[in-house]
mmCIF file of C-alpha atoms and ligand atoms in Angstrom:
data_model
loop_
_atom_site.group_PDB
_atom_site.id
_atom_site.type_symbol
_atom_site.label_atom_id
_atom_site.label_comp_id
_atom_site.label_asym_id
_atom_site.label_seq_id
_atom_site.Cartn_x
_atom_site.Cartn_y
_atom_site.Cartn_z
ATOM 1 C CA MET Z 281 -18.265 -25.941 -68.871
ATOM 2 C CA ILE Z 282 -20.677 -27.961 -70.956
ATOM 3 C CA ASP Z 283 -21.798 -31.416 -69.851
ATOM 4 C CA THR Z 284 -22.121 -32.927 -73.320
ATOM 5 C CA HIS Z 285 -23.753 -36.130 -72.081
ATOM 6 C CA ALA Z 286 -26.075 -36.528 -69.092
ATOM 7 C CA HIS Z 287 -29.255 -38.527 -68.578
ATOM 8 C CA ILE Z 288 -30.512 -36.374 -65.726
ATOM 9 C CA TYR Z 289 -34.092 -36.784 -66.920
ATOM 10 C CA SER Z 290 -33.909 -40.404 -65.726
ATOM 11 C CA GLU Z 291 -35.791 -41.559 -62.636
ATOM 12 C CA GLU Z 292 -32.601 -41.653 -60.557
ATOM 13 C CA PHE Z 293 -33.039 -37.872 -60.301
ATOM 14 C CA ASP Z 294 -36.796 -37.731 -59.723
ATOM 15 C CA THR Z 295 -36.530 -36.694 -56.068
ATOM 16 C CA ASP Z 296 -33.871 -33.969 -56.333
ATOM 17 C CA ARG Z 297 -33.450 -32.953 -59.979
ATOM 18 C CA GLY Z 298 -33.752 -29.245 -59.219
ATOM 19 C CA LEU Z 299 -30.972 -29.427 -56.626
ATOM 20 C CA VAL Z 300 -28.769 -31.408 -58.996
ATOM 21 C CA ILE Z 301 -29.135 -28.678 -61.601
ATOM 22 C CA GLU Z 302 -28.521 -25.960 -59.020
ATOM 23 C CA ARG Z 303 -25.280 -27.671 -57.947
ATOM 24 C CA ALA Z 304 -24.229 -27.993 -61.587
ATOM 25 C CA GLN Z 305 -24.811 -24.293 -62.201
ATOM 26 C CA LYS Z 306 -22.908 -23.348 -59.035
ATOM 27 C CA ALA Z 307 -20.024 -25.555 -60.174
ATOM 28 C CA GLY Z 308 -19.839 -23.631 -63.457
ATOM 29 C CA VAL Z 309 -21.791 -25.876 -65.812
ATOM 30 C CA LYS Z 310 -23.401 -23.602 -68.410
ATOM 31 C CA LYS Z 311 -25.282 -26.134 -70.506
ATOM 32 C CA ILE Z 312 -26.216 -29.816 -70.412
ATOM 33 C CA ILE Z 313 -26.863 -31.975 -73.482
ATOM 34 C CA LEU Z 314 -29.473 -34.700 -72.931
ATOM 35 C CA PRO Z 315 -29.079 -37.753 -75.185
ATOM 36 C CA ASN Z 316 -32.225 -39.806 -75.580
ATOM 37 C CA ILE Z 317 -32.520 -43.573 -74.983
ATOM 38 C CA ASP Z 318 -35.812 -44.587 -76.656
ATOM 39 C CA SER Z 319 -39.511 -43.679 -76.787
ATOM 40 C CA THR Z 320 -39.946 -44.454 -73.070
ATOM 41 C CA SER Z 321 -37.452 -41.752 -72.035
ATOM 42 C CA LEU Z 322 -38.642 -39.122 -74.509
ATOM 43 C CA GLN Z 323 -41.364 -37.452 -72.422
ATOM 44 C CA ALA Z 324 -39.239 -36.973 -69.297
ATOM 45 C CA MET Z 325 -36.379 -35.620 -71.386
ATOM 46 C CA LEU Z 326 -38.575 -33.086 -73.185
ATOM 47 C CA LEU Z 327 -40.147 -31.913 -69.928
ATOM 48 C CA LEU Z 328 -36.710 -31.281 -68.448
ATOM 49 C CA GLU Z 329 -35.660 -29.354 -71.529
ATOM 50 C CA ARG Z 330 -38.845 -27.284 -71.342
ATOM 51 C CA ASP Z 331 -38.201 -26.460 -67.665
ATOM 52 C CA TYR Z 332 -34.621 -25.326 -68.295
ATOM 53 C CA PRO Z 333 -34.497 -23.477 -71.623
ATOM 54 C CA GLU Z 334 -31.034 -22.364 -72.750
ATOM 55 C CA PHE Z 335 -29.587 -24.796 -70.205
ATOM 56 C CA CYS Z 336 -30.813 -28.304 -71.085
ATOM 57 C CA TYR Z 337 -30.858 -29.357 -74.759
ATOM 58 C CA ALA Z 338 -32.493 -32.552 -75.993
ATOM 59 C CA ALA Z 339 -30.989 -34.857 -78.590
ATOM 60 C CA ILE Z 340 -33.153 -37.462 -80.271
ATOM 61 C CA GLY Z 341 -32.177 -41.026 -81.022
ATOM 62 C CA LEU Z 342 -32.576 -44.712 -80.344
ATOM 63 C CA HIS Z 343 -29.856 -46.126 -78.066
ATOM 64 C CA PRO Z 344 -28.249 -49.356 -79.344
ATOM 65 C CA THR Z 345 -29.173 -51.292 -76.186
ATOM 66 C CA SER Z 346 -32.829 -50.422 -76.911
ATOM 67 C CA VAL Z 347 -32.694 -51.940 -80.399
ATOM 68 C CA ASP Z 348 -34.854 -55.067 -80.549
ATOM 69 C CA GLU Z 349 -37.497 -56.573 -82.859
ATOM 70 C CA LYS Z 350 -39.525 -53.334 -82.606
ATOM 71 C CA TYR Z 351 -36.695 -51.052 -83.726
ATOM 72 C CA GLU Z 352 -38.400 -49.901 -86.928
ATOM 73 C CA GLN Z 353 -41.295 -48.503 -84.932
ATOM 74 C CA GLU Z 354 -38.833 -46.708 -82.649
ATOM 75 C CA LEU Z 355 -36.993 -45.236 -85.635
ATOM 76 C CA LYS Z 356 -40.274 -43.864 -86.964
ATOM 77 C CA ILE Z 357 -40.692 -41.954 -83.707
ATOM 78 C CA VAL Z 358 -37.153 -40.535 -84.016
ATOM 79 C CA GLU Z 359 -37.871 -39.444 -87.567
ATOM 80 C CA SER Z 360 -41.224 -37.893 -86.736
ATOM 81 C CA GLU Z 361 -39.647 -35.928 -83.854
ATOM 82 C CA LEU Z 362 -37.053 -34.541 -86.233
ATOM 83 C CA GLN Z 363 -39.810 -33.475 -88.612
ATOM 84 C CA GLN Z 364 -41.697 -31.696 -85.837
ATOM 85 C CA ARG Z 365 -39.026 -29.602 -84.142
ATOM 86 C CA GLU Z 366 -35.362 -28.768 -83.918
ATOM 87 C CA TYR Z 367 -33.048 -31.077 -81.952
ATOM 88 C CA ILE Z 368 -29.486 -30.353 -80.887
ATOM 89 C CA ALA Z 369 -28.192 -33.730 -82.185
ATOM 90 C CA VAL Z 370 -29.071 -37.276 -83.135
ATOM 91 C CA GLY Z 371 -28.161 -39.437 -80.157
ATOM 92 C CA GLU Z 372 -27.432 -41.493 -78.579
ATOM 93 C CA ILE Z 373 -26.872 -43.946 -81.343
ATOM 94 C CA GLY Z 374 -24.257 -46.579 -82.051
ATOM 95 C CA ILE Z 375 -23.447 -50.222 -81.524
ATOM 96 C CA ASP Z 376 -23.176 -52.081 -78.207
ATOM 97 C CA LEU Z 377 -21.934 -55.655 -78.287
ATOM 98 C CA TYR Z 378 -21.200 -55.817 -74.562
ATOM 99 C CA TRP Z 379 -24.709 -56.244 -73.217
ATOM 100 C CA ASP Z 380 -26.305 -58.264 -75.994
ATOM 101 C CA LYS Z 381 -25.233 -59.456 -79.440
ATOM 102 C CA SER Z 382 -28.565 -60.936 -80.554
ATOM 103 C CA PHE Z 383 -29.651 -57.807 -82.491
ATOM 104 C CA VAL Z 384 -26.309 -56.831 -83.978
ATOM 105 C CA LYS Z 385 -27.717 -56.705 -87.526
ATOM 106 C CA GLU Z 386 -30.605 -54.494 -86.398
ATOM 107 C CA GLN Z 387 -28.212 -52.335 -84.361
ATOM 108 C CA ILE Z 388 -26.123 -51.642 -87.454
ATOM 109 C CA ILE Z 389 -29.187 -50.792 -89.560
ATOM 110 C CA ALA Z 390 -30.613 -48.519 -86.832
ATOM 111 C CA PHE Z 391 -27.252 -46.789 -86.446
ATOM 112 C CA GLN Z 392 -26.850 -46.148 -90.161
ATOM 113 C CA LYS Z 393 -30.441 -44.927 -90.582
ATOM 114 C CA GLN Z 394 -29.915 -42.451 -87.752
ATOM 115 C CA VAL Z 395 -26.592 -41.263 -89.166
ATOM 116 C CA GLU Z 396 -28.496 -40.566 -92.376
ATOM 117 C CA LEU Z 397 -31.050 -38.536 -90.406
ATOM 118 C CA ALA Z 398 -28.264 -36.456 -88.848
ATOM 119 C CA ILE Z 399 -26.898 -35.757 -92.323
ATOM 120 C CA LYS Z 400 -30.357 -34.901 -93.649
ATOM 121 C CA TYR Z 401 -31.080 -32.454 -90.798
ATOM 122 C CA ASN Z 402 -27.484 -31.219 -90.668
ATOM 123 C CA ILE Z 403 -26.999 -31.873 -86.950
ATOM 124 C CA PRO Z 404 -24.220 -33.736 -85.112
ATOM 125 C CA VAL Z 405 -24.290 -37.321 -83.833
ATOM 126 C CA ILE Z 406 -23.617 -38.637 -80.323
ATOM 127 C CA ILE Z 407 -22.159 -42.109 -80.747
ATOM 128 C CA HIS Z 408 -22.120 -44.891 -78.167
ATOM 129 C CA VAL Z 409 -19.508 -47.612 -78.718
ATOM 130 C CA ARG Z 410 -19.069 -50.589 -76.443
ATOM 131 C CA ASP Z 411 -16.963 -53.567 -77.532
ATOM 132 C CA SER Z 412 -17.830 -52.481 -81.050
ATOM 133 C CA LEU Z 413 -15.365 -49.931 -82.427
ATOM 134 C CA LYS Z 414 -14.551 -52.062 -85.483
ATOM 135 C CA GLU Z 415 -18.225 -52.561 -86.332
ATOM 136 C CA THR Z 416 -19.056 -48.908 -85.664
ATOM 137 C CA LEU Z 417 -16.319 -47.549 -87.926
ATOM 138 C CA LYS Z 418 -17.215 -50.036 -90.644
ATOM 139 C CA ALA Z 419 -20.817 -48.832 -90.481
ATOM 140 C CA LEU Z 420 -19.580 -45.246 -90.942
ATOM 141 C CA ILE Z 421 -17.587 -45.967 -94.124
ATOM 142 C CA PRO Z 422 -20.468 -45.031 -96.501
ATOM 143 C CA TYR Z 423 -20.692 -41.583 -94.840
ATOM 144 C CA LYS Z 424 -17.010 -40.671 -94.843
ATOM 145 C CA ASP Z 425 -17.554 -37.852 -97.335
ATOM 146 C CA ASP Z 426 -20.759 -36.484 -95.772
ATOM 147 C CA ASN Z 427 -19.110 -33.993 -93.381
ATOM 148 C CA LEU Z 428 -20.434 -35.885 -90.402
ATOM 149 C CA LYS Z 429 -19.764 -34.104 -87.123
ATOM 150 C CA GLY Z 430 -20.126 -35.423 -83.605
ATOM 151 C CA ILE Z 431 -18.879 -37.081 -80.468
ATOM 152 C CA PHE Z 432 -17.656 -40.579 -79.702
ATOM 153 C CA HIS Z 433 -19.066 -40.509 -76.221
ATOM 154 C CA SER Z 434 -17.423 -42.212 -73.239
ATOM 155 C CA PHE Z 435 -14.283 -42.875 -75.207
ATOM 156 C CA GLY Z 436 -12.195 -45.640 -73.653
ATOM 157 C CA GLY Z 437 -9.952 -46.789 -76.486
ATOM 158 C CA SER Z 438 -6.291 -46.471 -77.374
ATOM 159 C CA ILE Z 439 -4.350 -43.613 -78.959
ATOM 160 C CA ASP Z 440 -4.368 -45.425 -82.315
ATOM 161 C CA GLU Z 441 -8.126 -45.964 -82.098
ATOM 162 C CA ALA Z 442 -8.653 -42.275 -81.345
ATOM 163 C CA LYS Z 443 -6.590 -41.311 -84.370
ATOM 164 C CA GLU Z 444 -8.513 -43.742 -86.541
ATOM 165 C CA ILE Z 445 -11.839 -42.260 -85.410
ATOM 166 C CA PHE Z 446 -10.686 -38.804 -86.524
ATOM 167 C CA THR Z 447 -10.295 -40.044 -90.113
ATOM 168 C CA TYR Z 448 -14.027 -40.916 -90.285
ATOM 169 C CA GLY Z 449 -15.361 -37.394 -89.868
ATOM 170 C CA ASP Z 450 -15.268 -34.260 -87.766
ATOM 171 C CA PHE Z 451 -15.267 -36.244 -84.551
ATOM 172 C CA TYR Z 452 -14.488 -35.418 -80.936
ATOM 173 C CA LEU Z 453 -13.992 -37.698 -77.938
ATOM 174 C CA GLY Z 454 -16.266 -37.446 -74.898
ATOM 175 C CA ILE Z 455 -14.114 -37.769 -71.772
ATOM 176 C CA ASN Z 456 -15.821 -38.665 -68.503
ATOM 177 C CA GLY Z 457 -15.105 -40.092 -65.039
ATOM 178 C CA ILE Z 458 -13.196 -43.032 -66.532
ATOM 179 C CA VAL Z 459 -10.194 -40.682 -66.761
ATOM 180 C CA THR Z 460 -10.056 -40.653 -62.939
ATOM 181 C CA PHE Z 461 -10.113 -44.453 -62.565
ATOM 182 C CA LYS Z 462 -6.811 -45.930 -61.402
ATOM 183 C CA ASN Z 463 -6.916 -48.891 -63.806
ATOM 184 C CA SER Z 464 -7.702 -46.726 -66.841
ATOM 185 C CA LYS Z 465 -5.206 -45.788 -69.542
ATOM 186 C CA LEU Z 466 -7.429 -42.937 -70.703
ATOM 187 C CA SER Z 467 -5.208 -40.246 -69.198
ATOM 188 C CA GLU Z 468 -2.356 -41.422 -71.453
ATOM 189 C CA VAL Z 469 -4.652 -41.045 -74.453
ATOM 190 C CA VAL Z 470 -5.727 -37.588 -73.323
ATOM 191 C CA LYS Z 471 -2.084 -36.633 -72.911
ATOM 192 C CA SER Z 472 -1.316 -37.683 -76.465
ATOM 193 C CA ILE Z 473 -4.442 -36.228 -78.105
ATOM 194 C CA GLY Z 474 -4.527 -32.913 -76.229
ATOM 195 C CA LEU Z 475 -7.533 -30.641 -75.845
ATOM 196 C CA GLU Z 476 -8.311 -29.937 -79.487
ATOM 197 C CA ARG Z 477 -10.534 -32.992 -79.998
ATOM 198 C CA ILE Z 478 -11.960 -33.457 -76.506
ATOM 199 C CA VAL Z 479 -15.236 -32.535 -74.825
ATOM 200 C CA LEU Z 480 -16.299 -33.055 -71.213
ATOM 201 C CA GLU Z 481 -19.200 -35.266 -70.194
ATOM 202 C CA THR Z 482 -20.452 -37.018 -67.071
ATOM 203 C CA ASP Z 483 -22.792 -39.682 -68.531
ATOM 204 C CA SER Z 484 -24.847 -39.130 -65.353
ATOM 205 C CA PRO Z 485 -26.081 -41.136 -63.516
ATOM 206 C CA TYR Z 486 -23.313 -43.547 -64.597
ATOM 207 C CA LEU Z 487 -19.489 -43.556 -64.531
ATOM 208 C CA THR Z 488 -19.065 -41.419 -61.442
ATOM 209 C CA PRO Z 489 -15.496 -40.099 -61.113
ATOM 210 C CA ALA Z 490 -13.240 -40.966 -58.185
ATOM 211 C CA PRO Z 491 -13.542 -40.422 -55.237
ATOM 212 C CA TYR Z 492 -17.331 -40.829 -55.622
ATOM 213 C CA ARG Z 493 -17.094 -43.961 -57.766
ATOM 214 C CA GLY Z 494 -20.052 -46.280 -57.142
ATOM 215 C CA LYS Z 495 -22.403 -43.439 -56.183
ATOM 216 C CA ARG Z 496 -24.821 -41.664 -58.514
ATOM 217 C CA ASN Z 497 -23.069 -39.322 -60.928
ATOM 218 C CA GLU Z 498 -24.212 -35.741 -61.538
ATOM 219 C CA SER Z 499 -23.190 -32.840 -63.750
ATOM 220 C CA SER Z 500 -21.438 -30.868 -60.981
ATOM 221 C CA TYR Z 501 -18.754 -33.596 -60.972
ATOM 222 C CA LEU Z 502 -17.644 -32.283 -64.338
ATOM 223 C CA THR Z 503 -15.235 -30.162 -62.263
ATOM 224 C CA ILE Z 504 -13.427 -33.338 -61.132
ATOM 225 C CA ILE Z 505 -13.016 -34.507 -64.717
ATOM 226 C CA ALA Z 506 -11.761 -31.102 -65.884
ATOM 227 C CA GLN Z 507 -9.340 -30.962 -62.939
ATOM 228 C CA LYS Z 508 -7.957 -34.407 -63.780
ATOM 229 C CA ILE Z 509 -7.441 -33.441 -67.432
ATOM 230 C CA ALA Z 510 -5.666 -30.264 -66.317
ATOM 231 C CA GLU Z 511 -3.310 -32.373 -64.172
ATOM 232 C CA VAL Z 512 -2.652 -34.830 -66.968
ATOM 233 C CA LEU Z 513 -1.869 -32.093 -69.492
ATOM 234 C CA GLU Z 514 -0.069 -29.926 -66.922
ATOM 235 C CA ILE Z 515 -2.139 -26.881 -67.810
ATOM 236 C CA SER Z 516 -4.628 -24.767 -65.885
ATOM 237 C CA TYR Z 517 -8.159 -25.847 -65.053
ATOM 238 C CA GLU Z 518 -9.381 -22.703 -66.827
ATOM 239 C CA ALA Z 519 -7.574 -23.678 -70.032
ATOM 240 C CA VAL Z 520 -9.317 -27.071 -70.030
ATOM 241 C CA ILE Z 521 -12.701 -25.457 -69.543
ATOM 242 C CA GLU Z 522 -12.110 -22.817 -72.187
ATOM 243 C CA GLN Z 523 -11.103 -25.208 -74.972
ATOM 244 C CA THR Z 524 -13.603 -27.981 -74.214
ATOM 245 C CA THR Z 525 -16.423 -25.431 -73.999
ATOM 246 C CA LYS Z 526 -15.349 -23.979 -77.322
ATOM 247 C CA ASN Z 527 -15.366 -27.467 -78.838
ATOM 248 C CA ALA Z 528 -18.867 -28.178 -77.508
ATOM 249 C CA PHE Z 529 -20.180 -24.843 -78.831
ATOM 250 C CA TYR Z 530 -18.764 -25.700 -82.232
ATOM 251 C CA ILE Z 531 -20.113 -29.269 -82.362
ATOM 252 C CA PHE Z 532 -23.638 -28.380 -81.220
ATOM 253 C CA ASN Z 533 -23.763 -24.965 -82.875
ATOM 254 C CA LEU Z 534 -24.762 -23.486 -79.514
ATOM 255 C CA ASN Z 535 -24.318 -19.860 -80.593
ATOM 256 C CA ARG Z 536 -27.223 -20.154 -82.975
ATOM 257 C CA ASN Z 537 -30.485 -18.567 -81.879
ATOM 258 C CA ARG Z 538 -33.220 -21.115 -81.436
HETATM 259 NI NI1 NI G 217 -25.485 -42.214 -72.454
#
């Protein structure tokens, strides 16, 4: 299993990060992708990646909720990181109109600039969408023919929205603990889409699956998400793991020697 989205470098894990990773490995997690937030999270993320080579992989990007009047400075840091070393992806990037709409124009510019960086460096994108699918897809129109590859992380939309996303590039949906929530329609979407366009993620420390909802999330809970998807699709747990792992290897080019 690959946890394609976990912020386990964050301070929520400062006291027991090693144990969290041990539990993940025991549960069958083979690799964890670390999406960045902004320049303040960069150091902790890179240290974690350094401590767990071939297990933790850093992405670089400016998160939409960190876009403010200083976003150009932040984008320069993203660009300079990409010039200095190889990153697994550009992320997480996107548009978030749930928390704050005051920088929507800047969010769109930052998103598009970072999509352009992913194209330039030929790496995938990890996209965050919250109350903003229309705006996000509109921002992607200029890049429709650029063979963009990546993940719409924490997907929570409808079947039609999923299908629309797939017309904008080589995109996959990141499915997390939301699929276990009683009030969520995500399992219906998963049932309709199938495994071909899905990857597993926890979004740790957030979005903890039931029955641990409300507690801190961690990568070992990926098993709960995989189990739920297996139930929904009426297939084996192993089949879910096999296909979603294959998808993650493809998206992030994980077979390549680094
Ligand atoms: Ni995230």
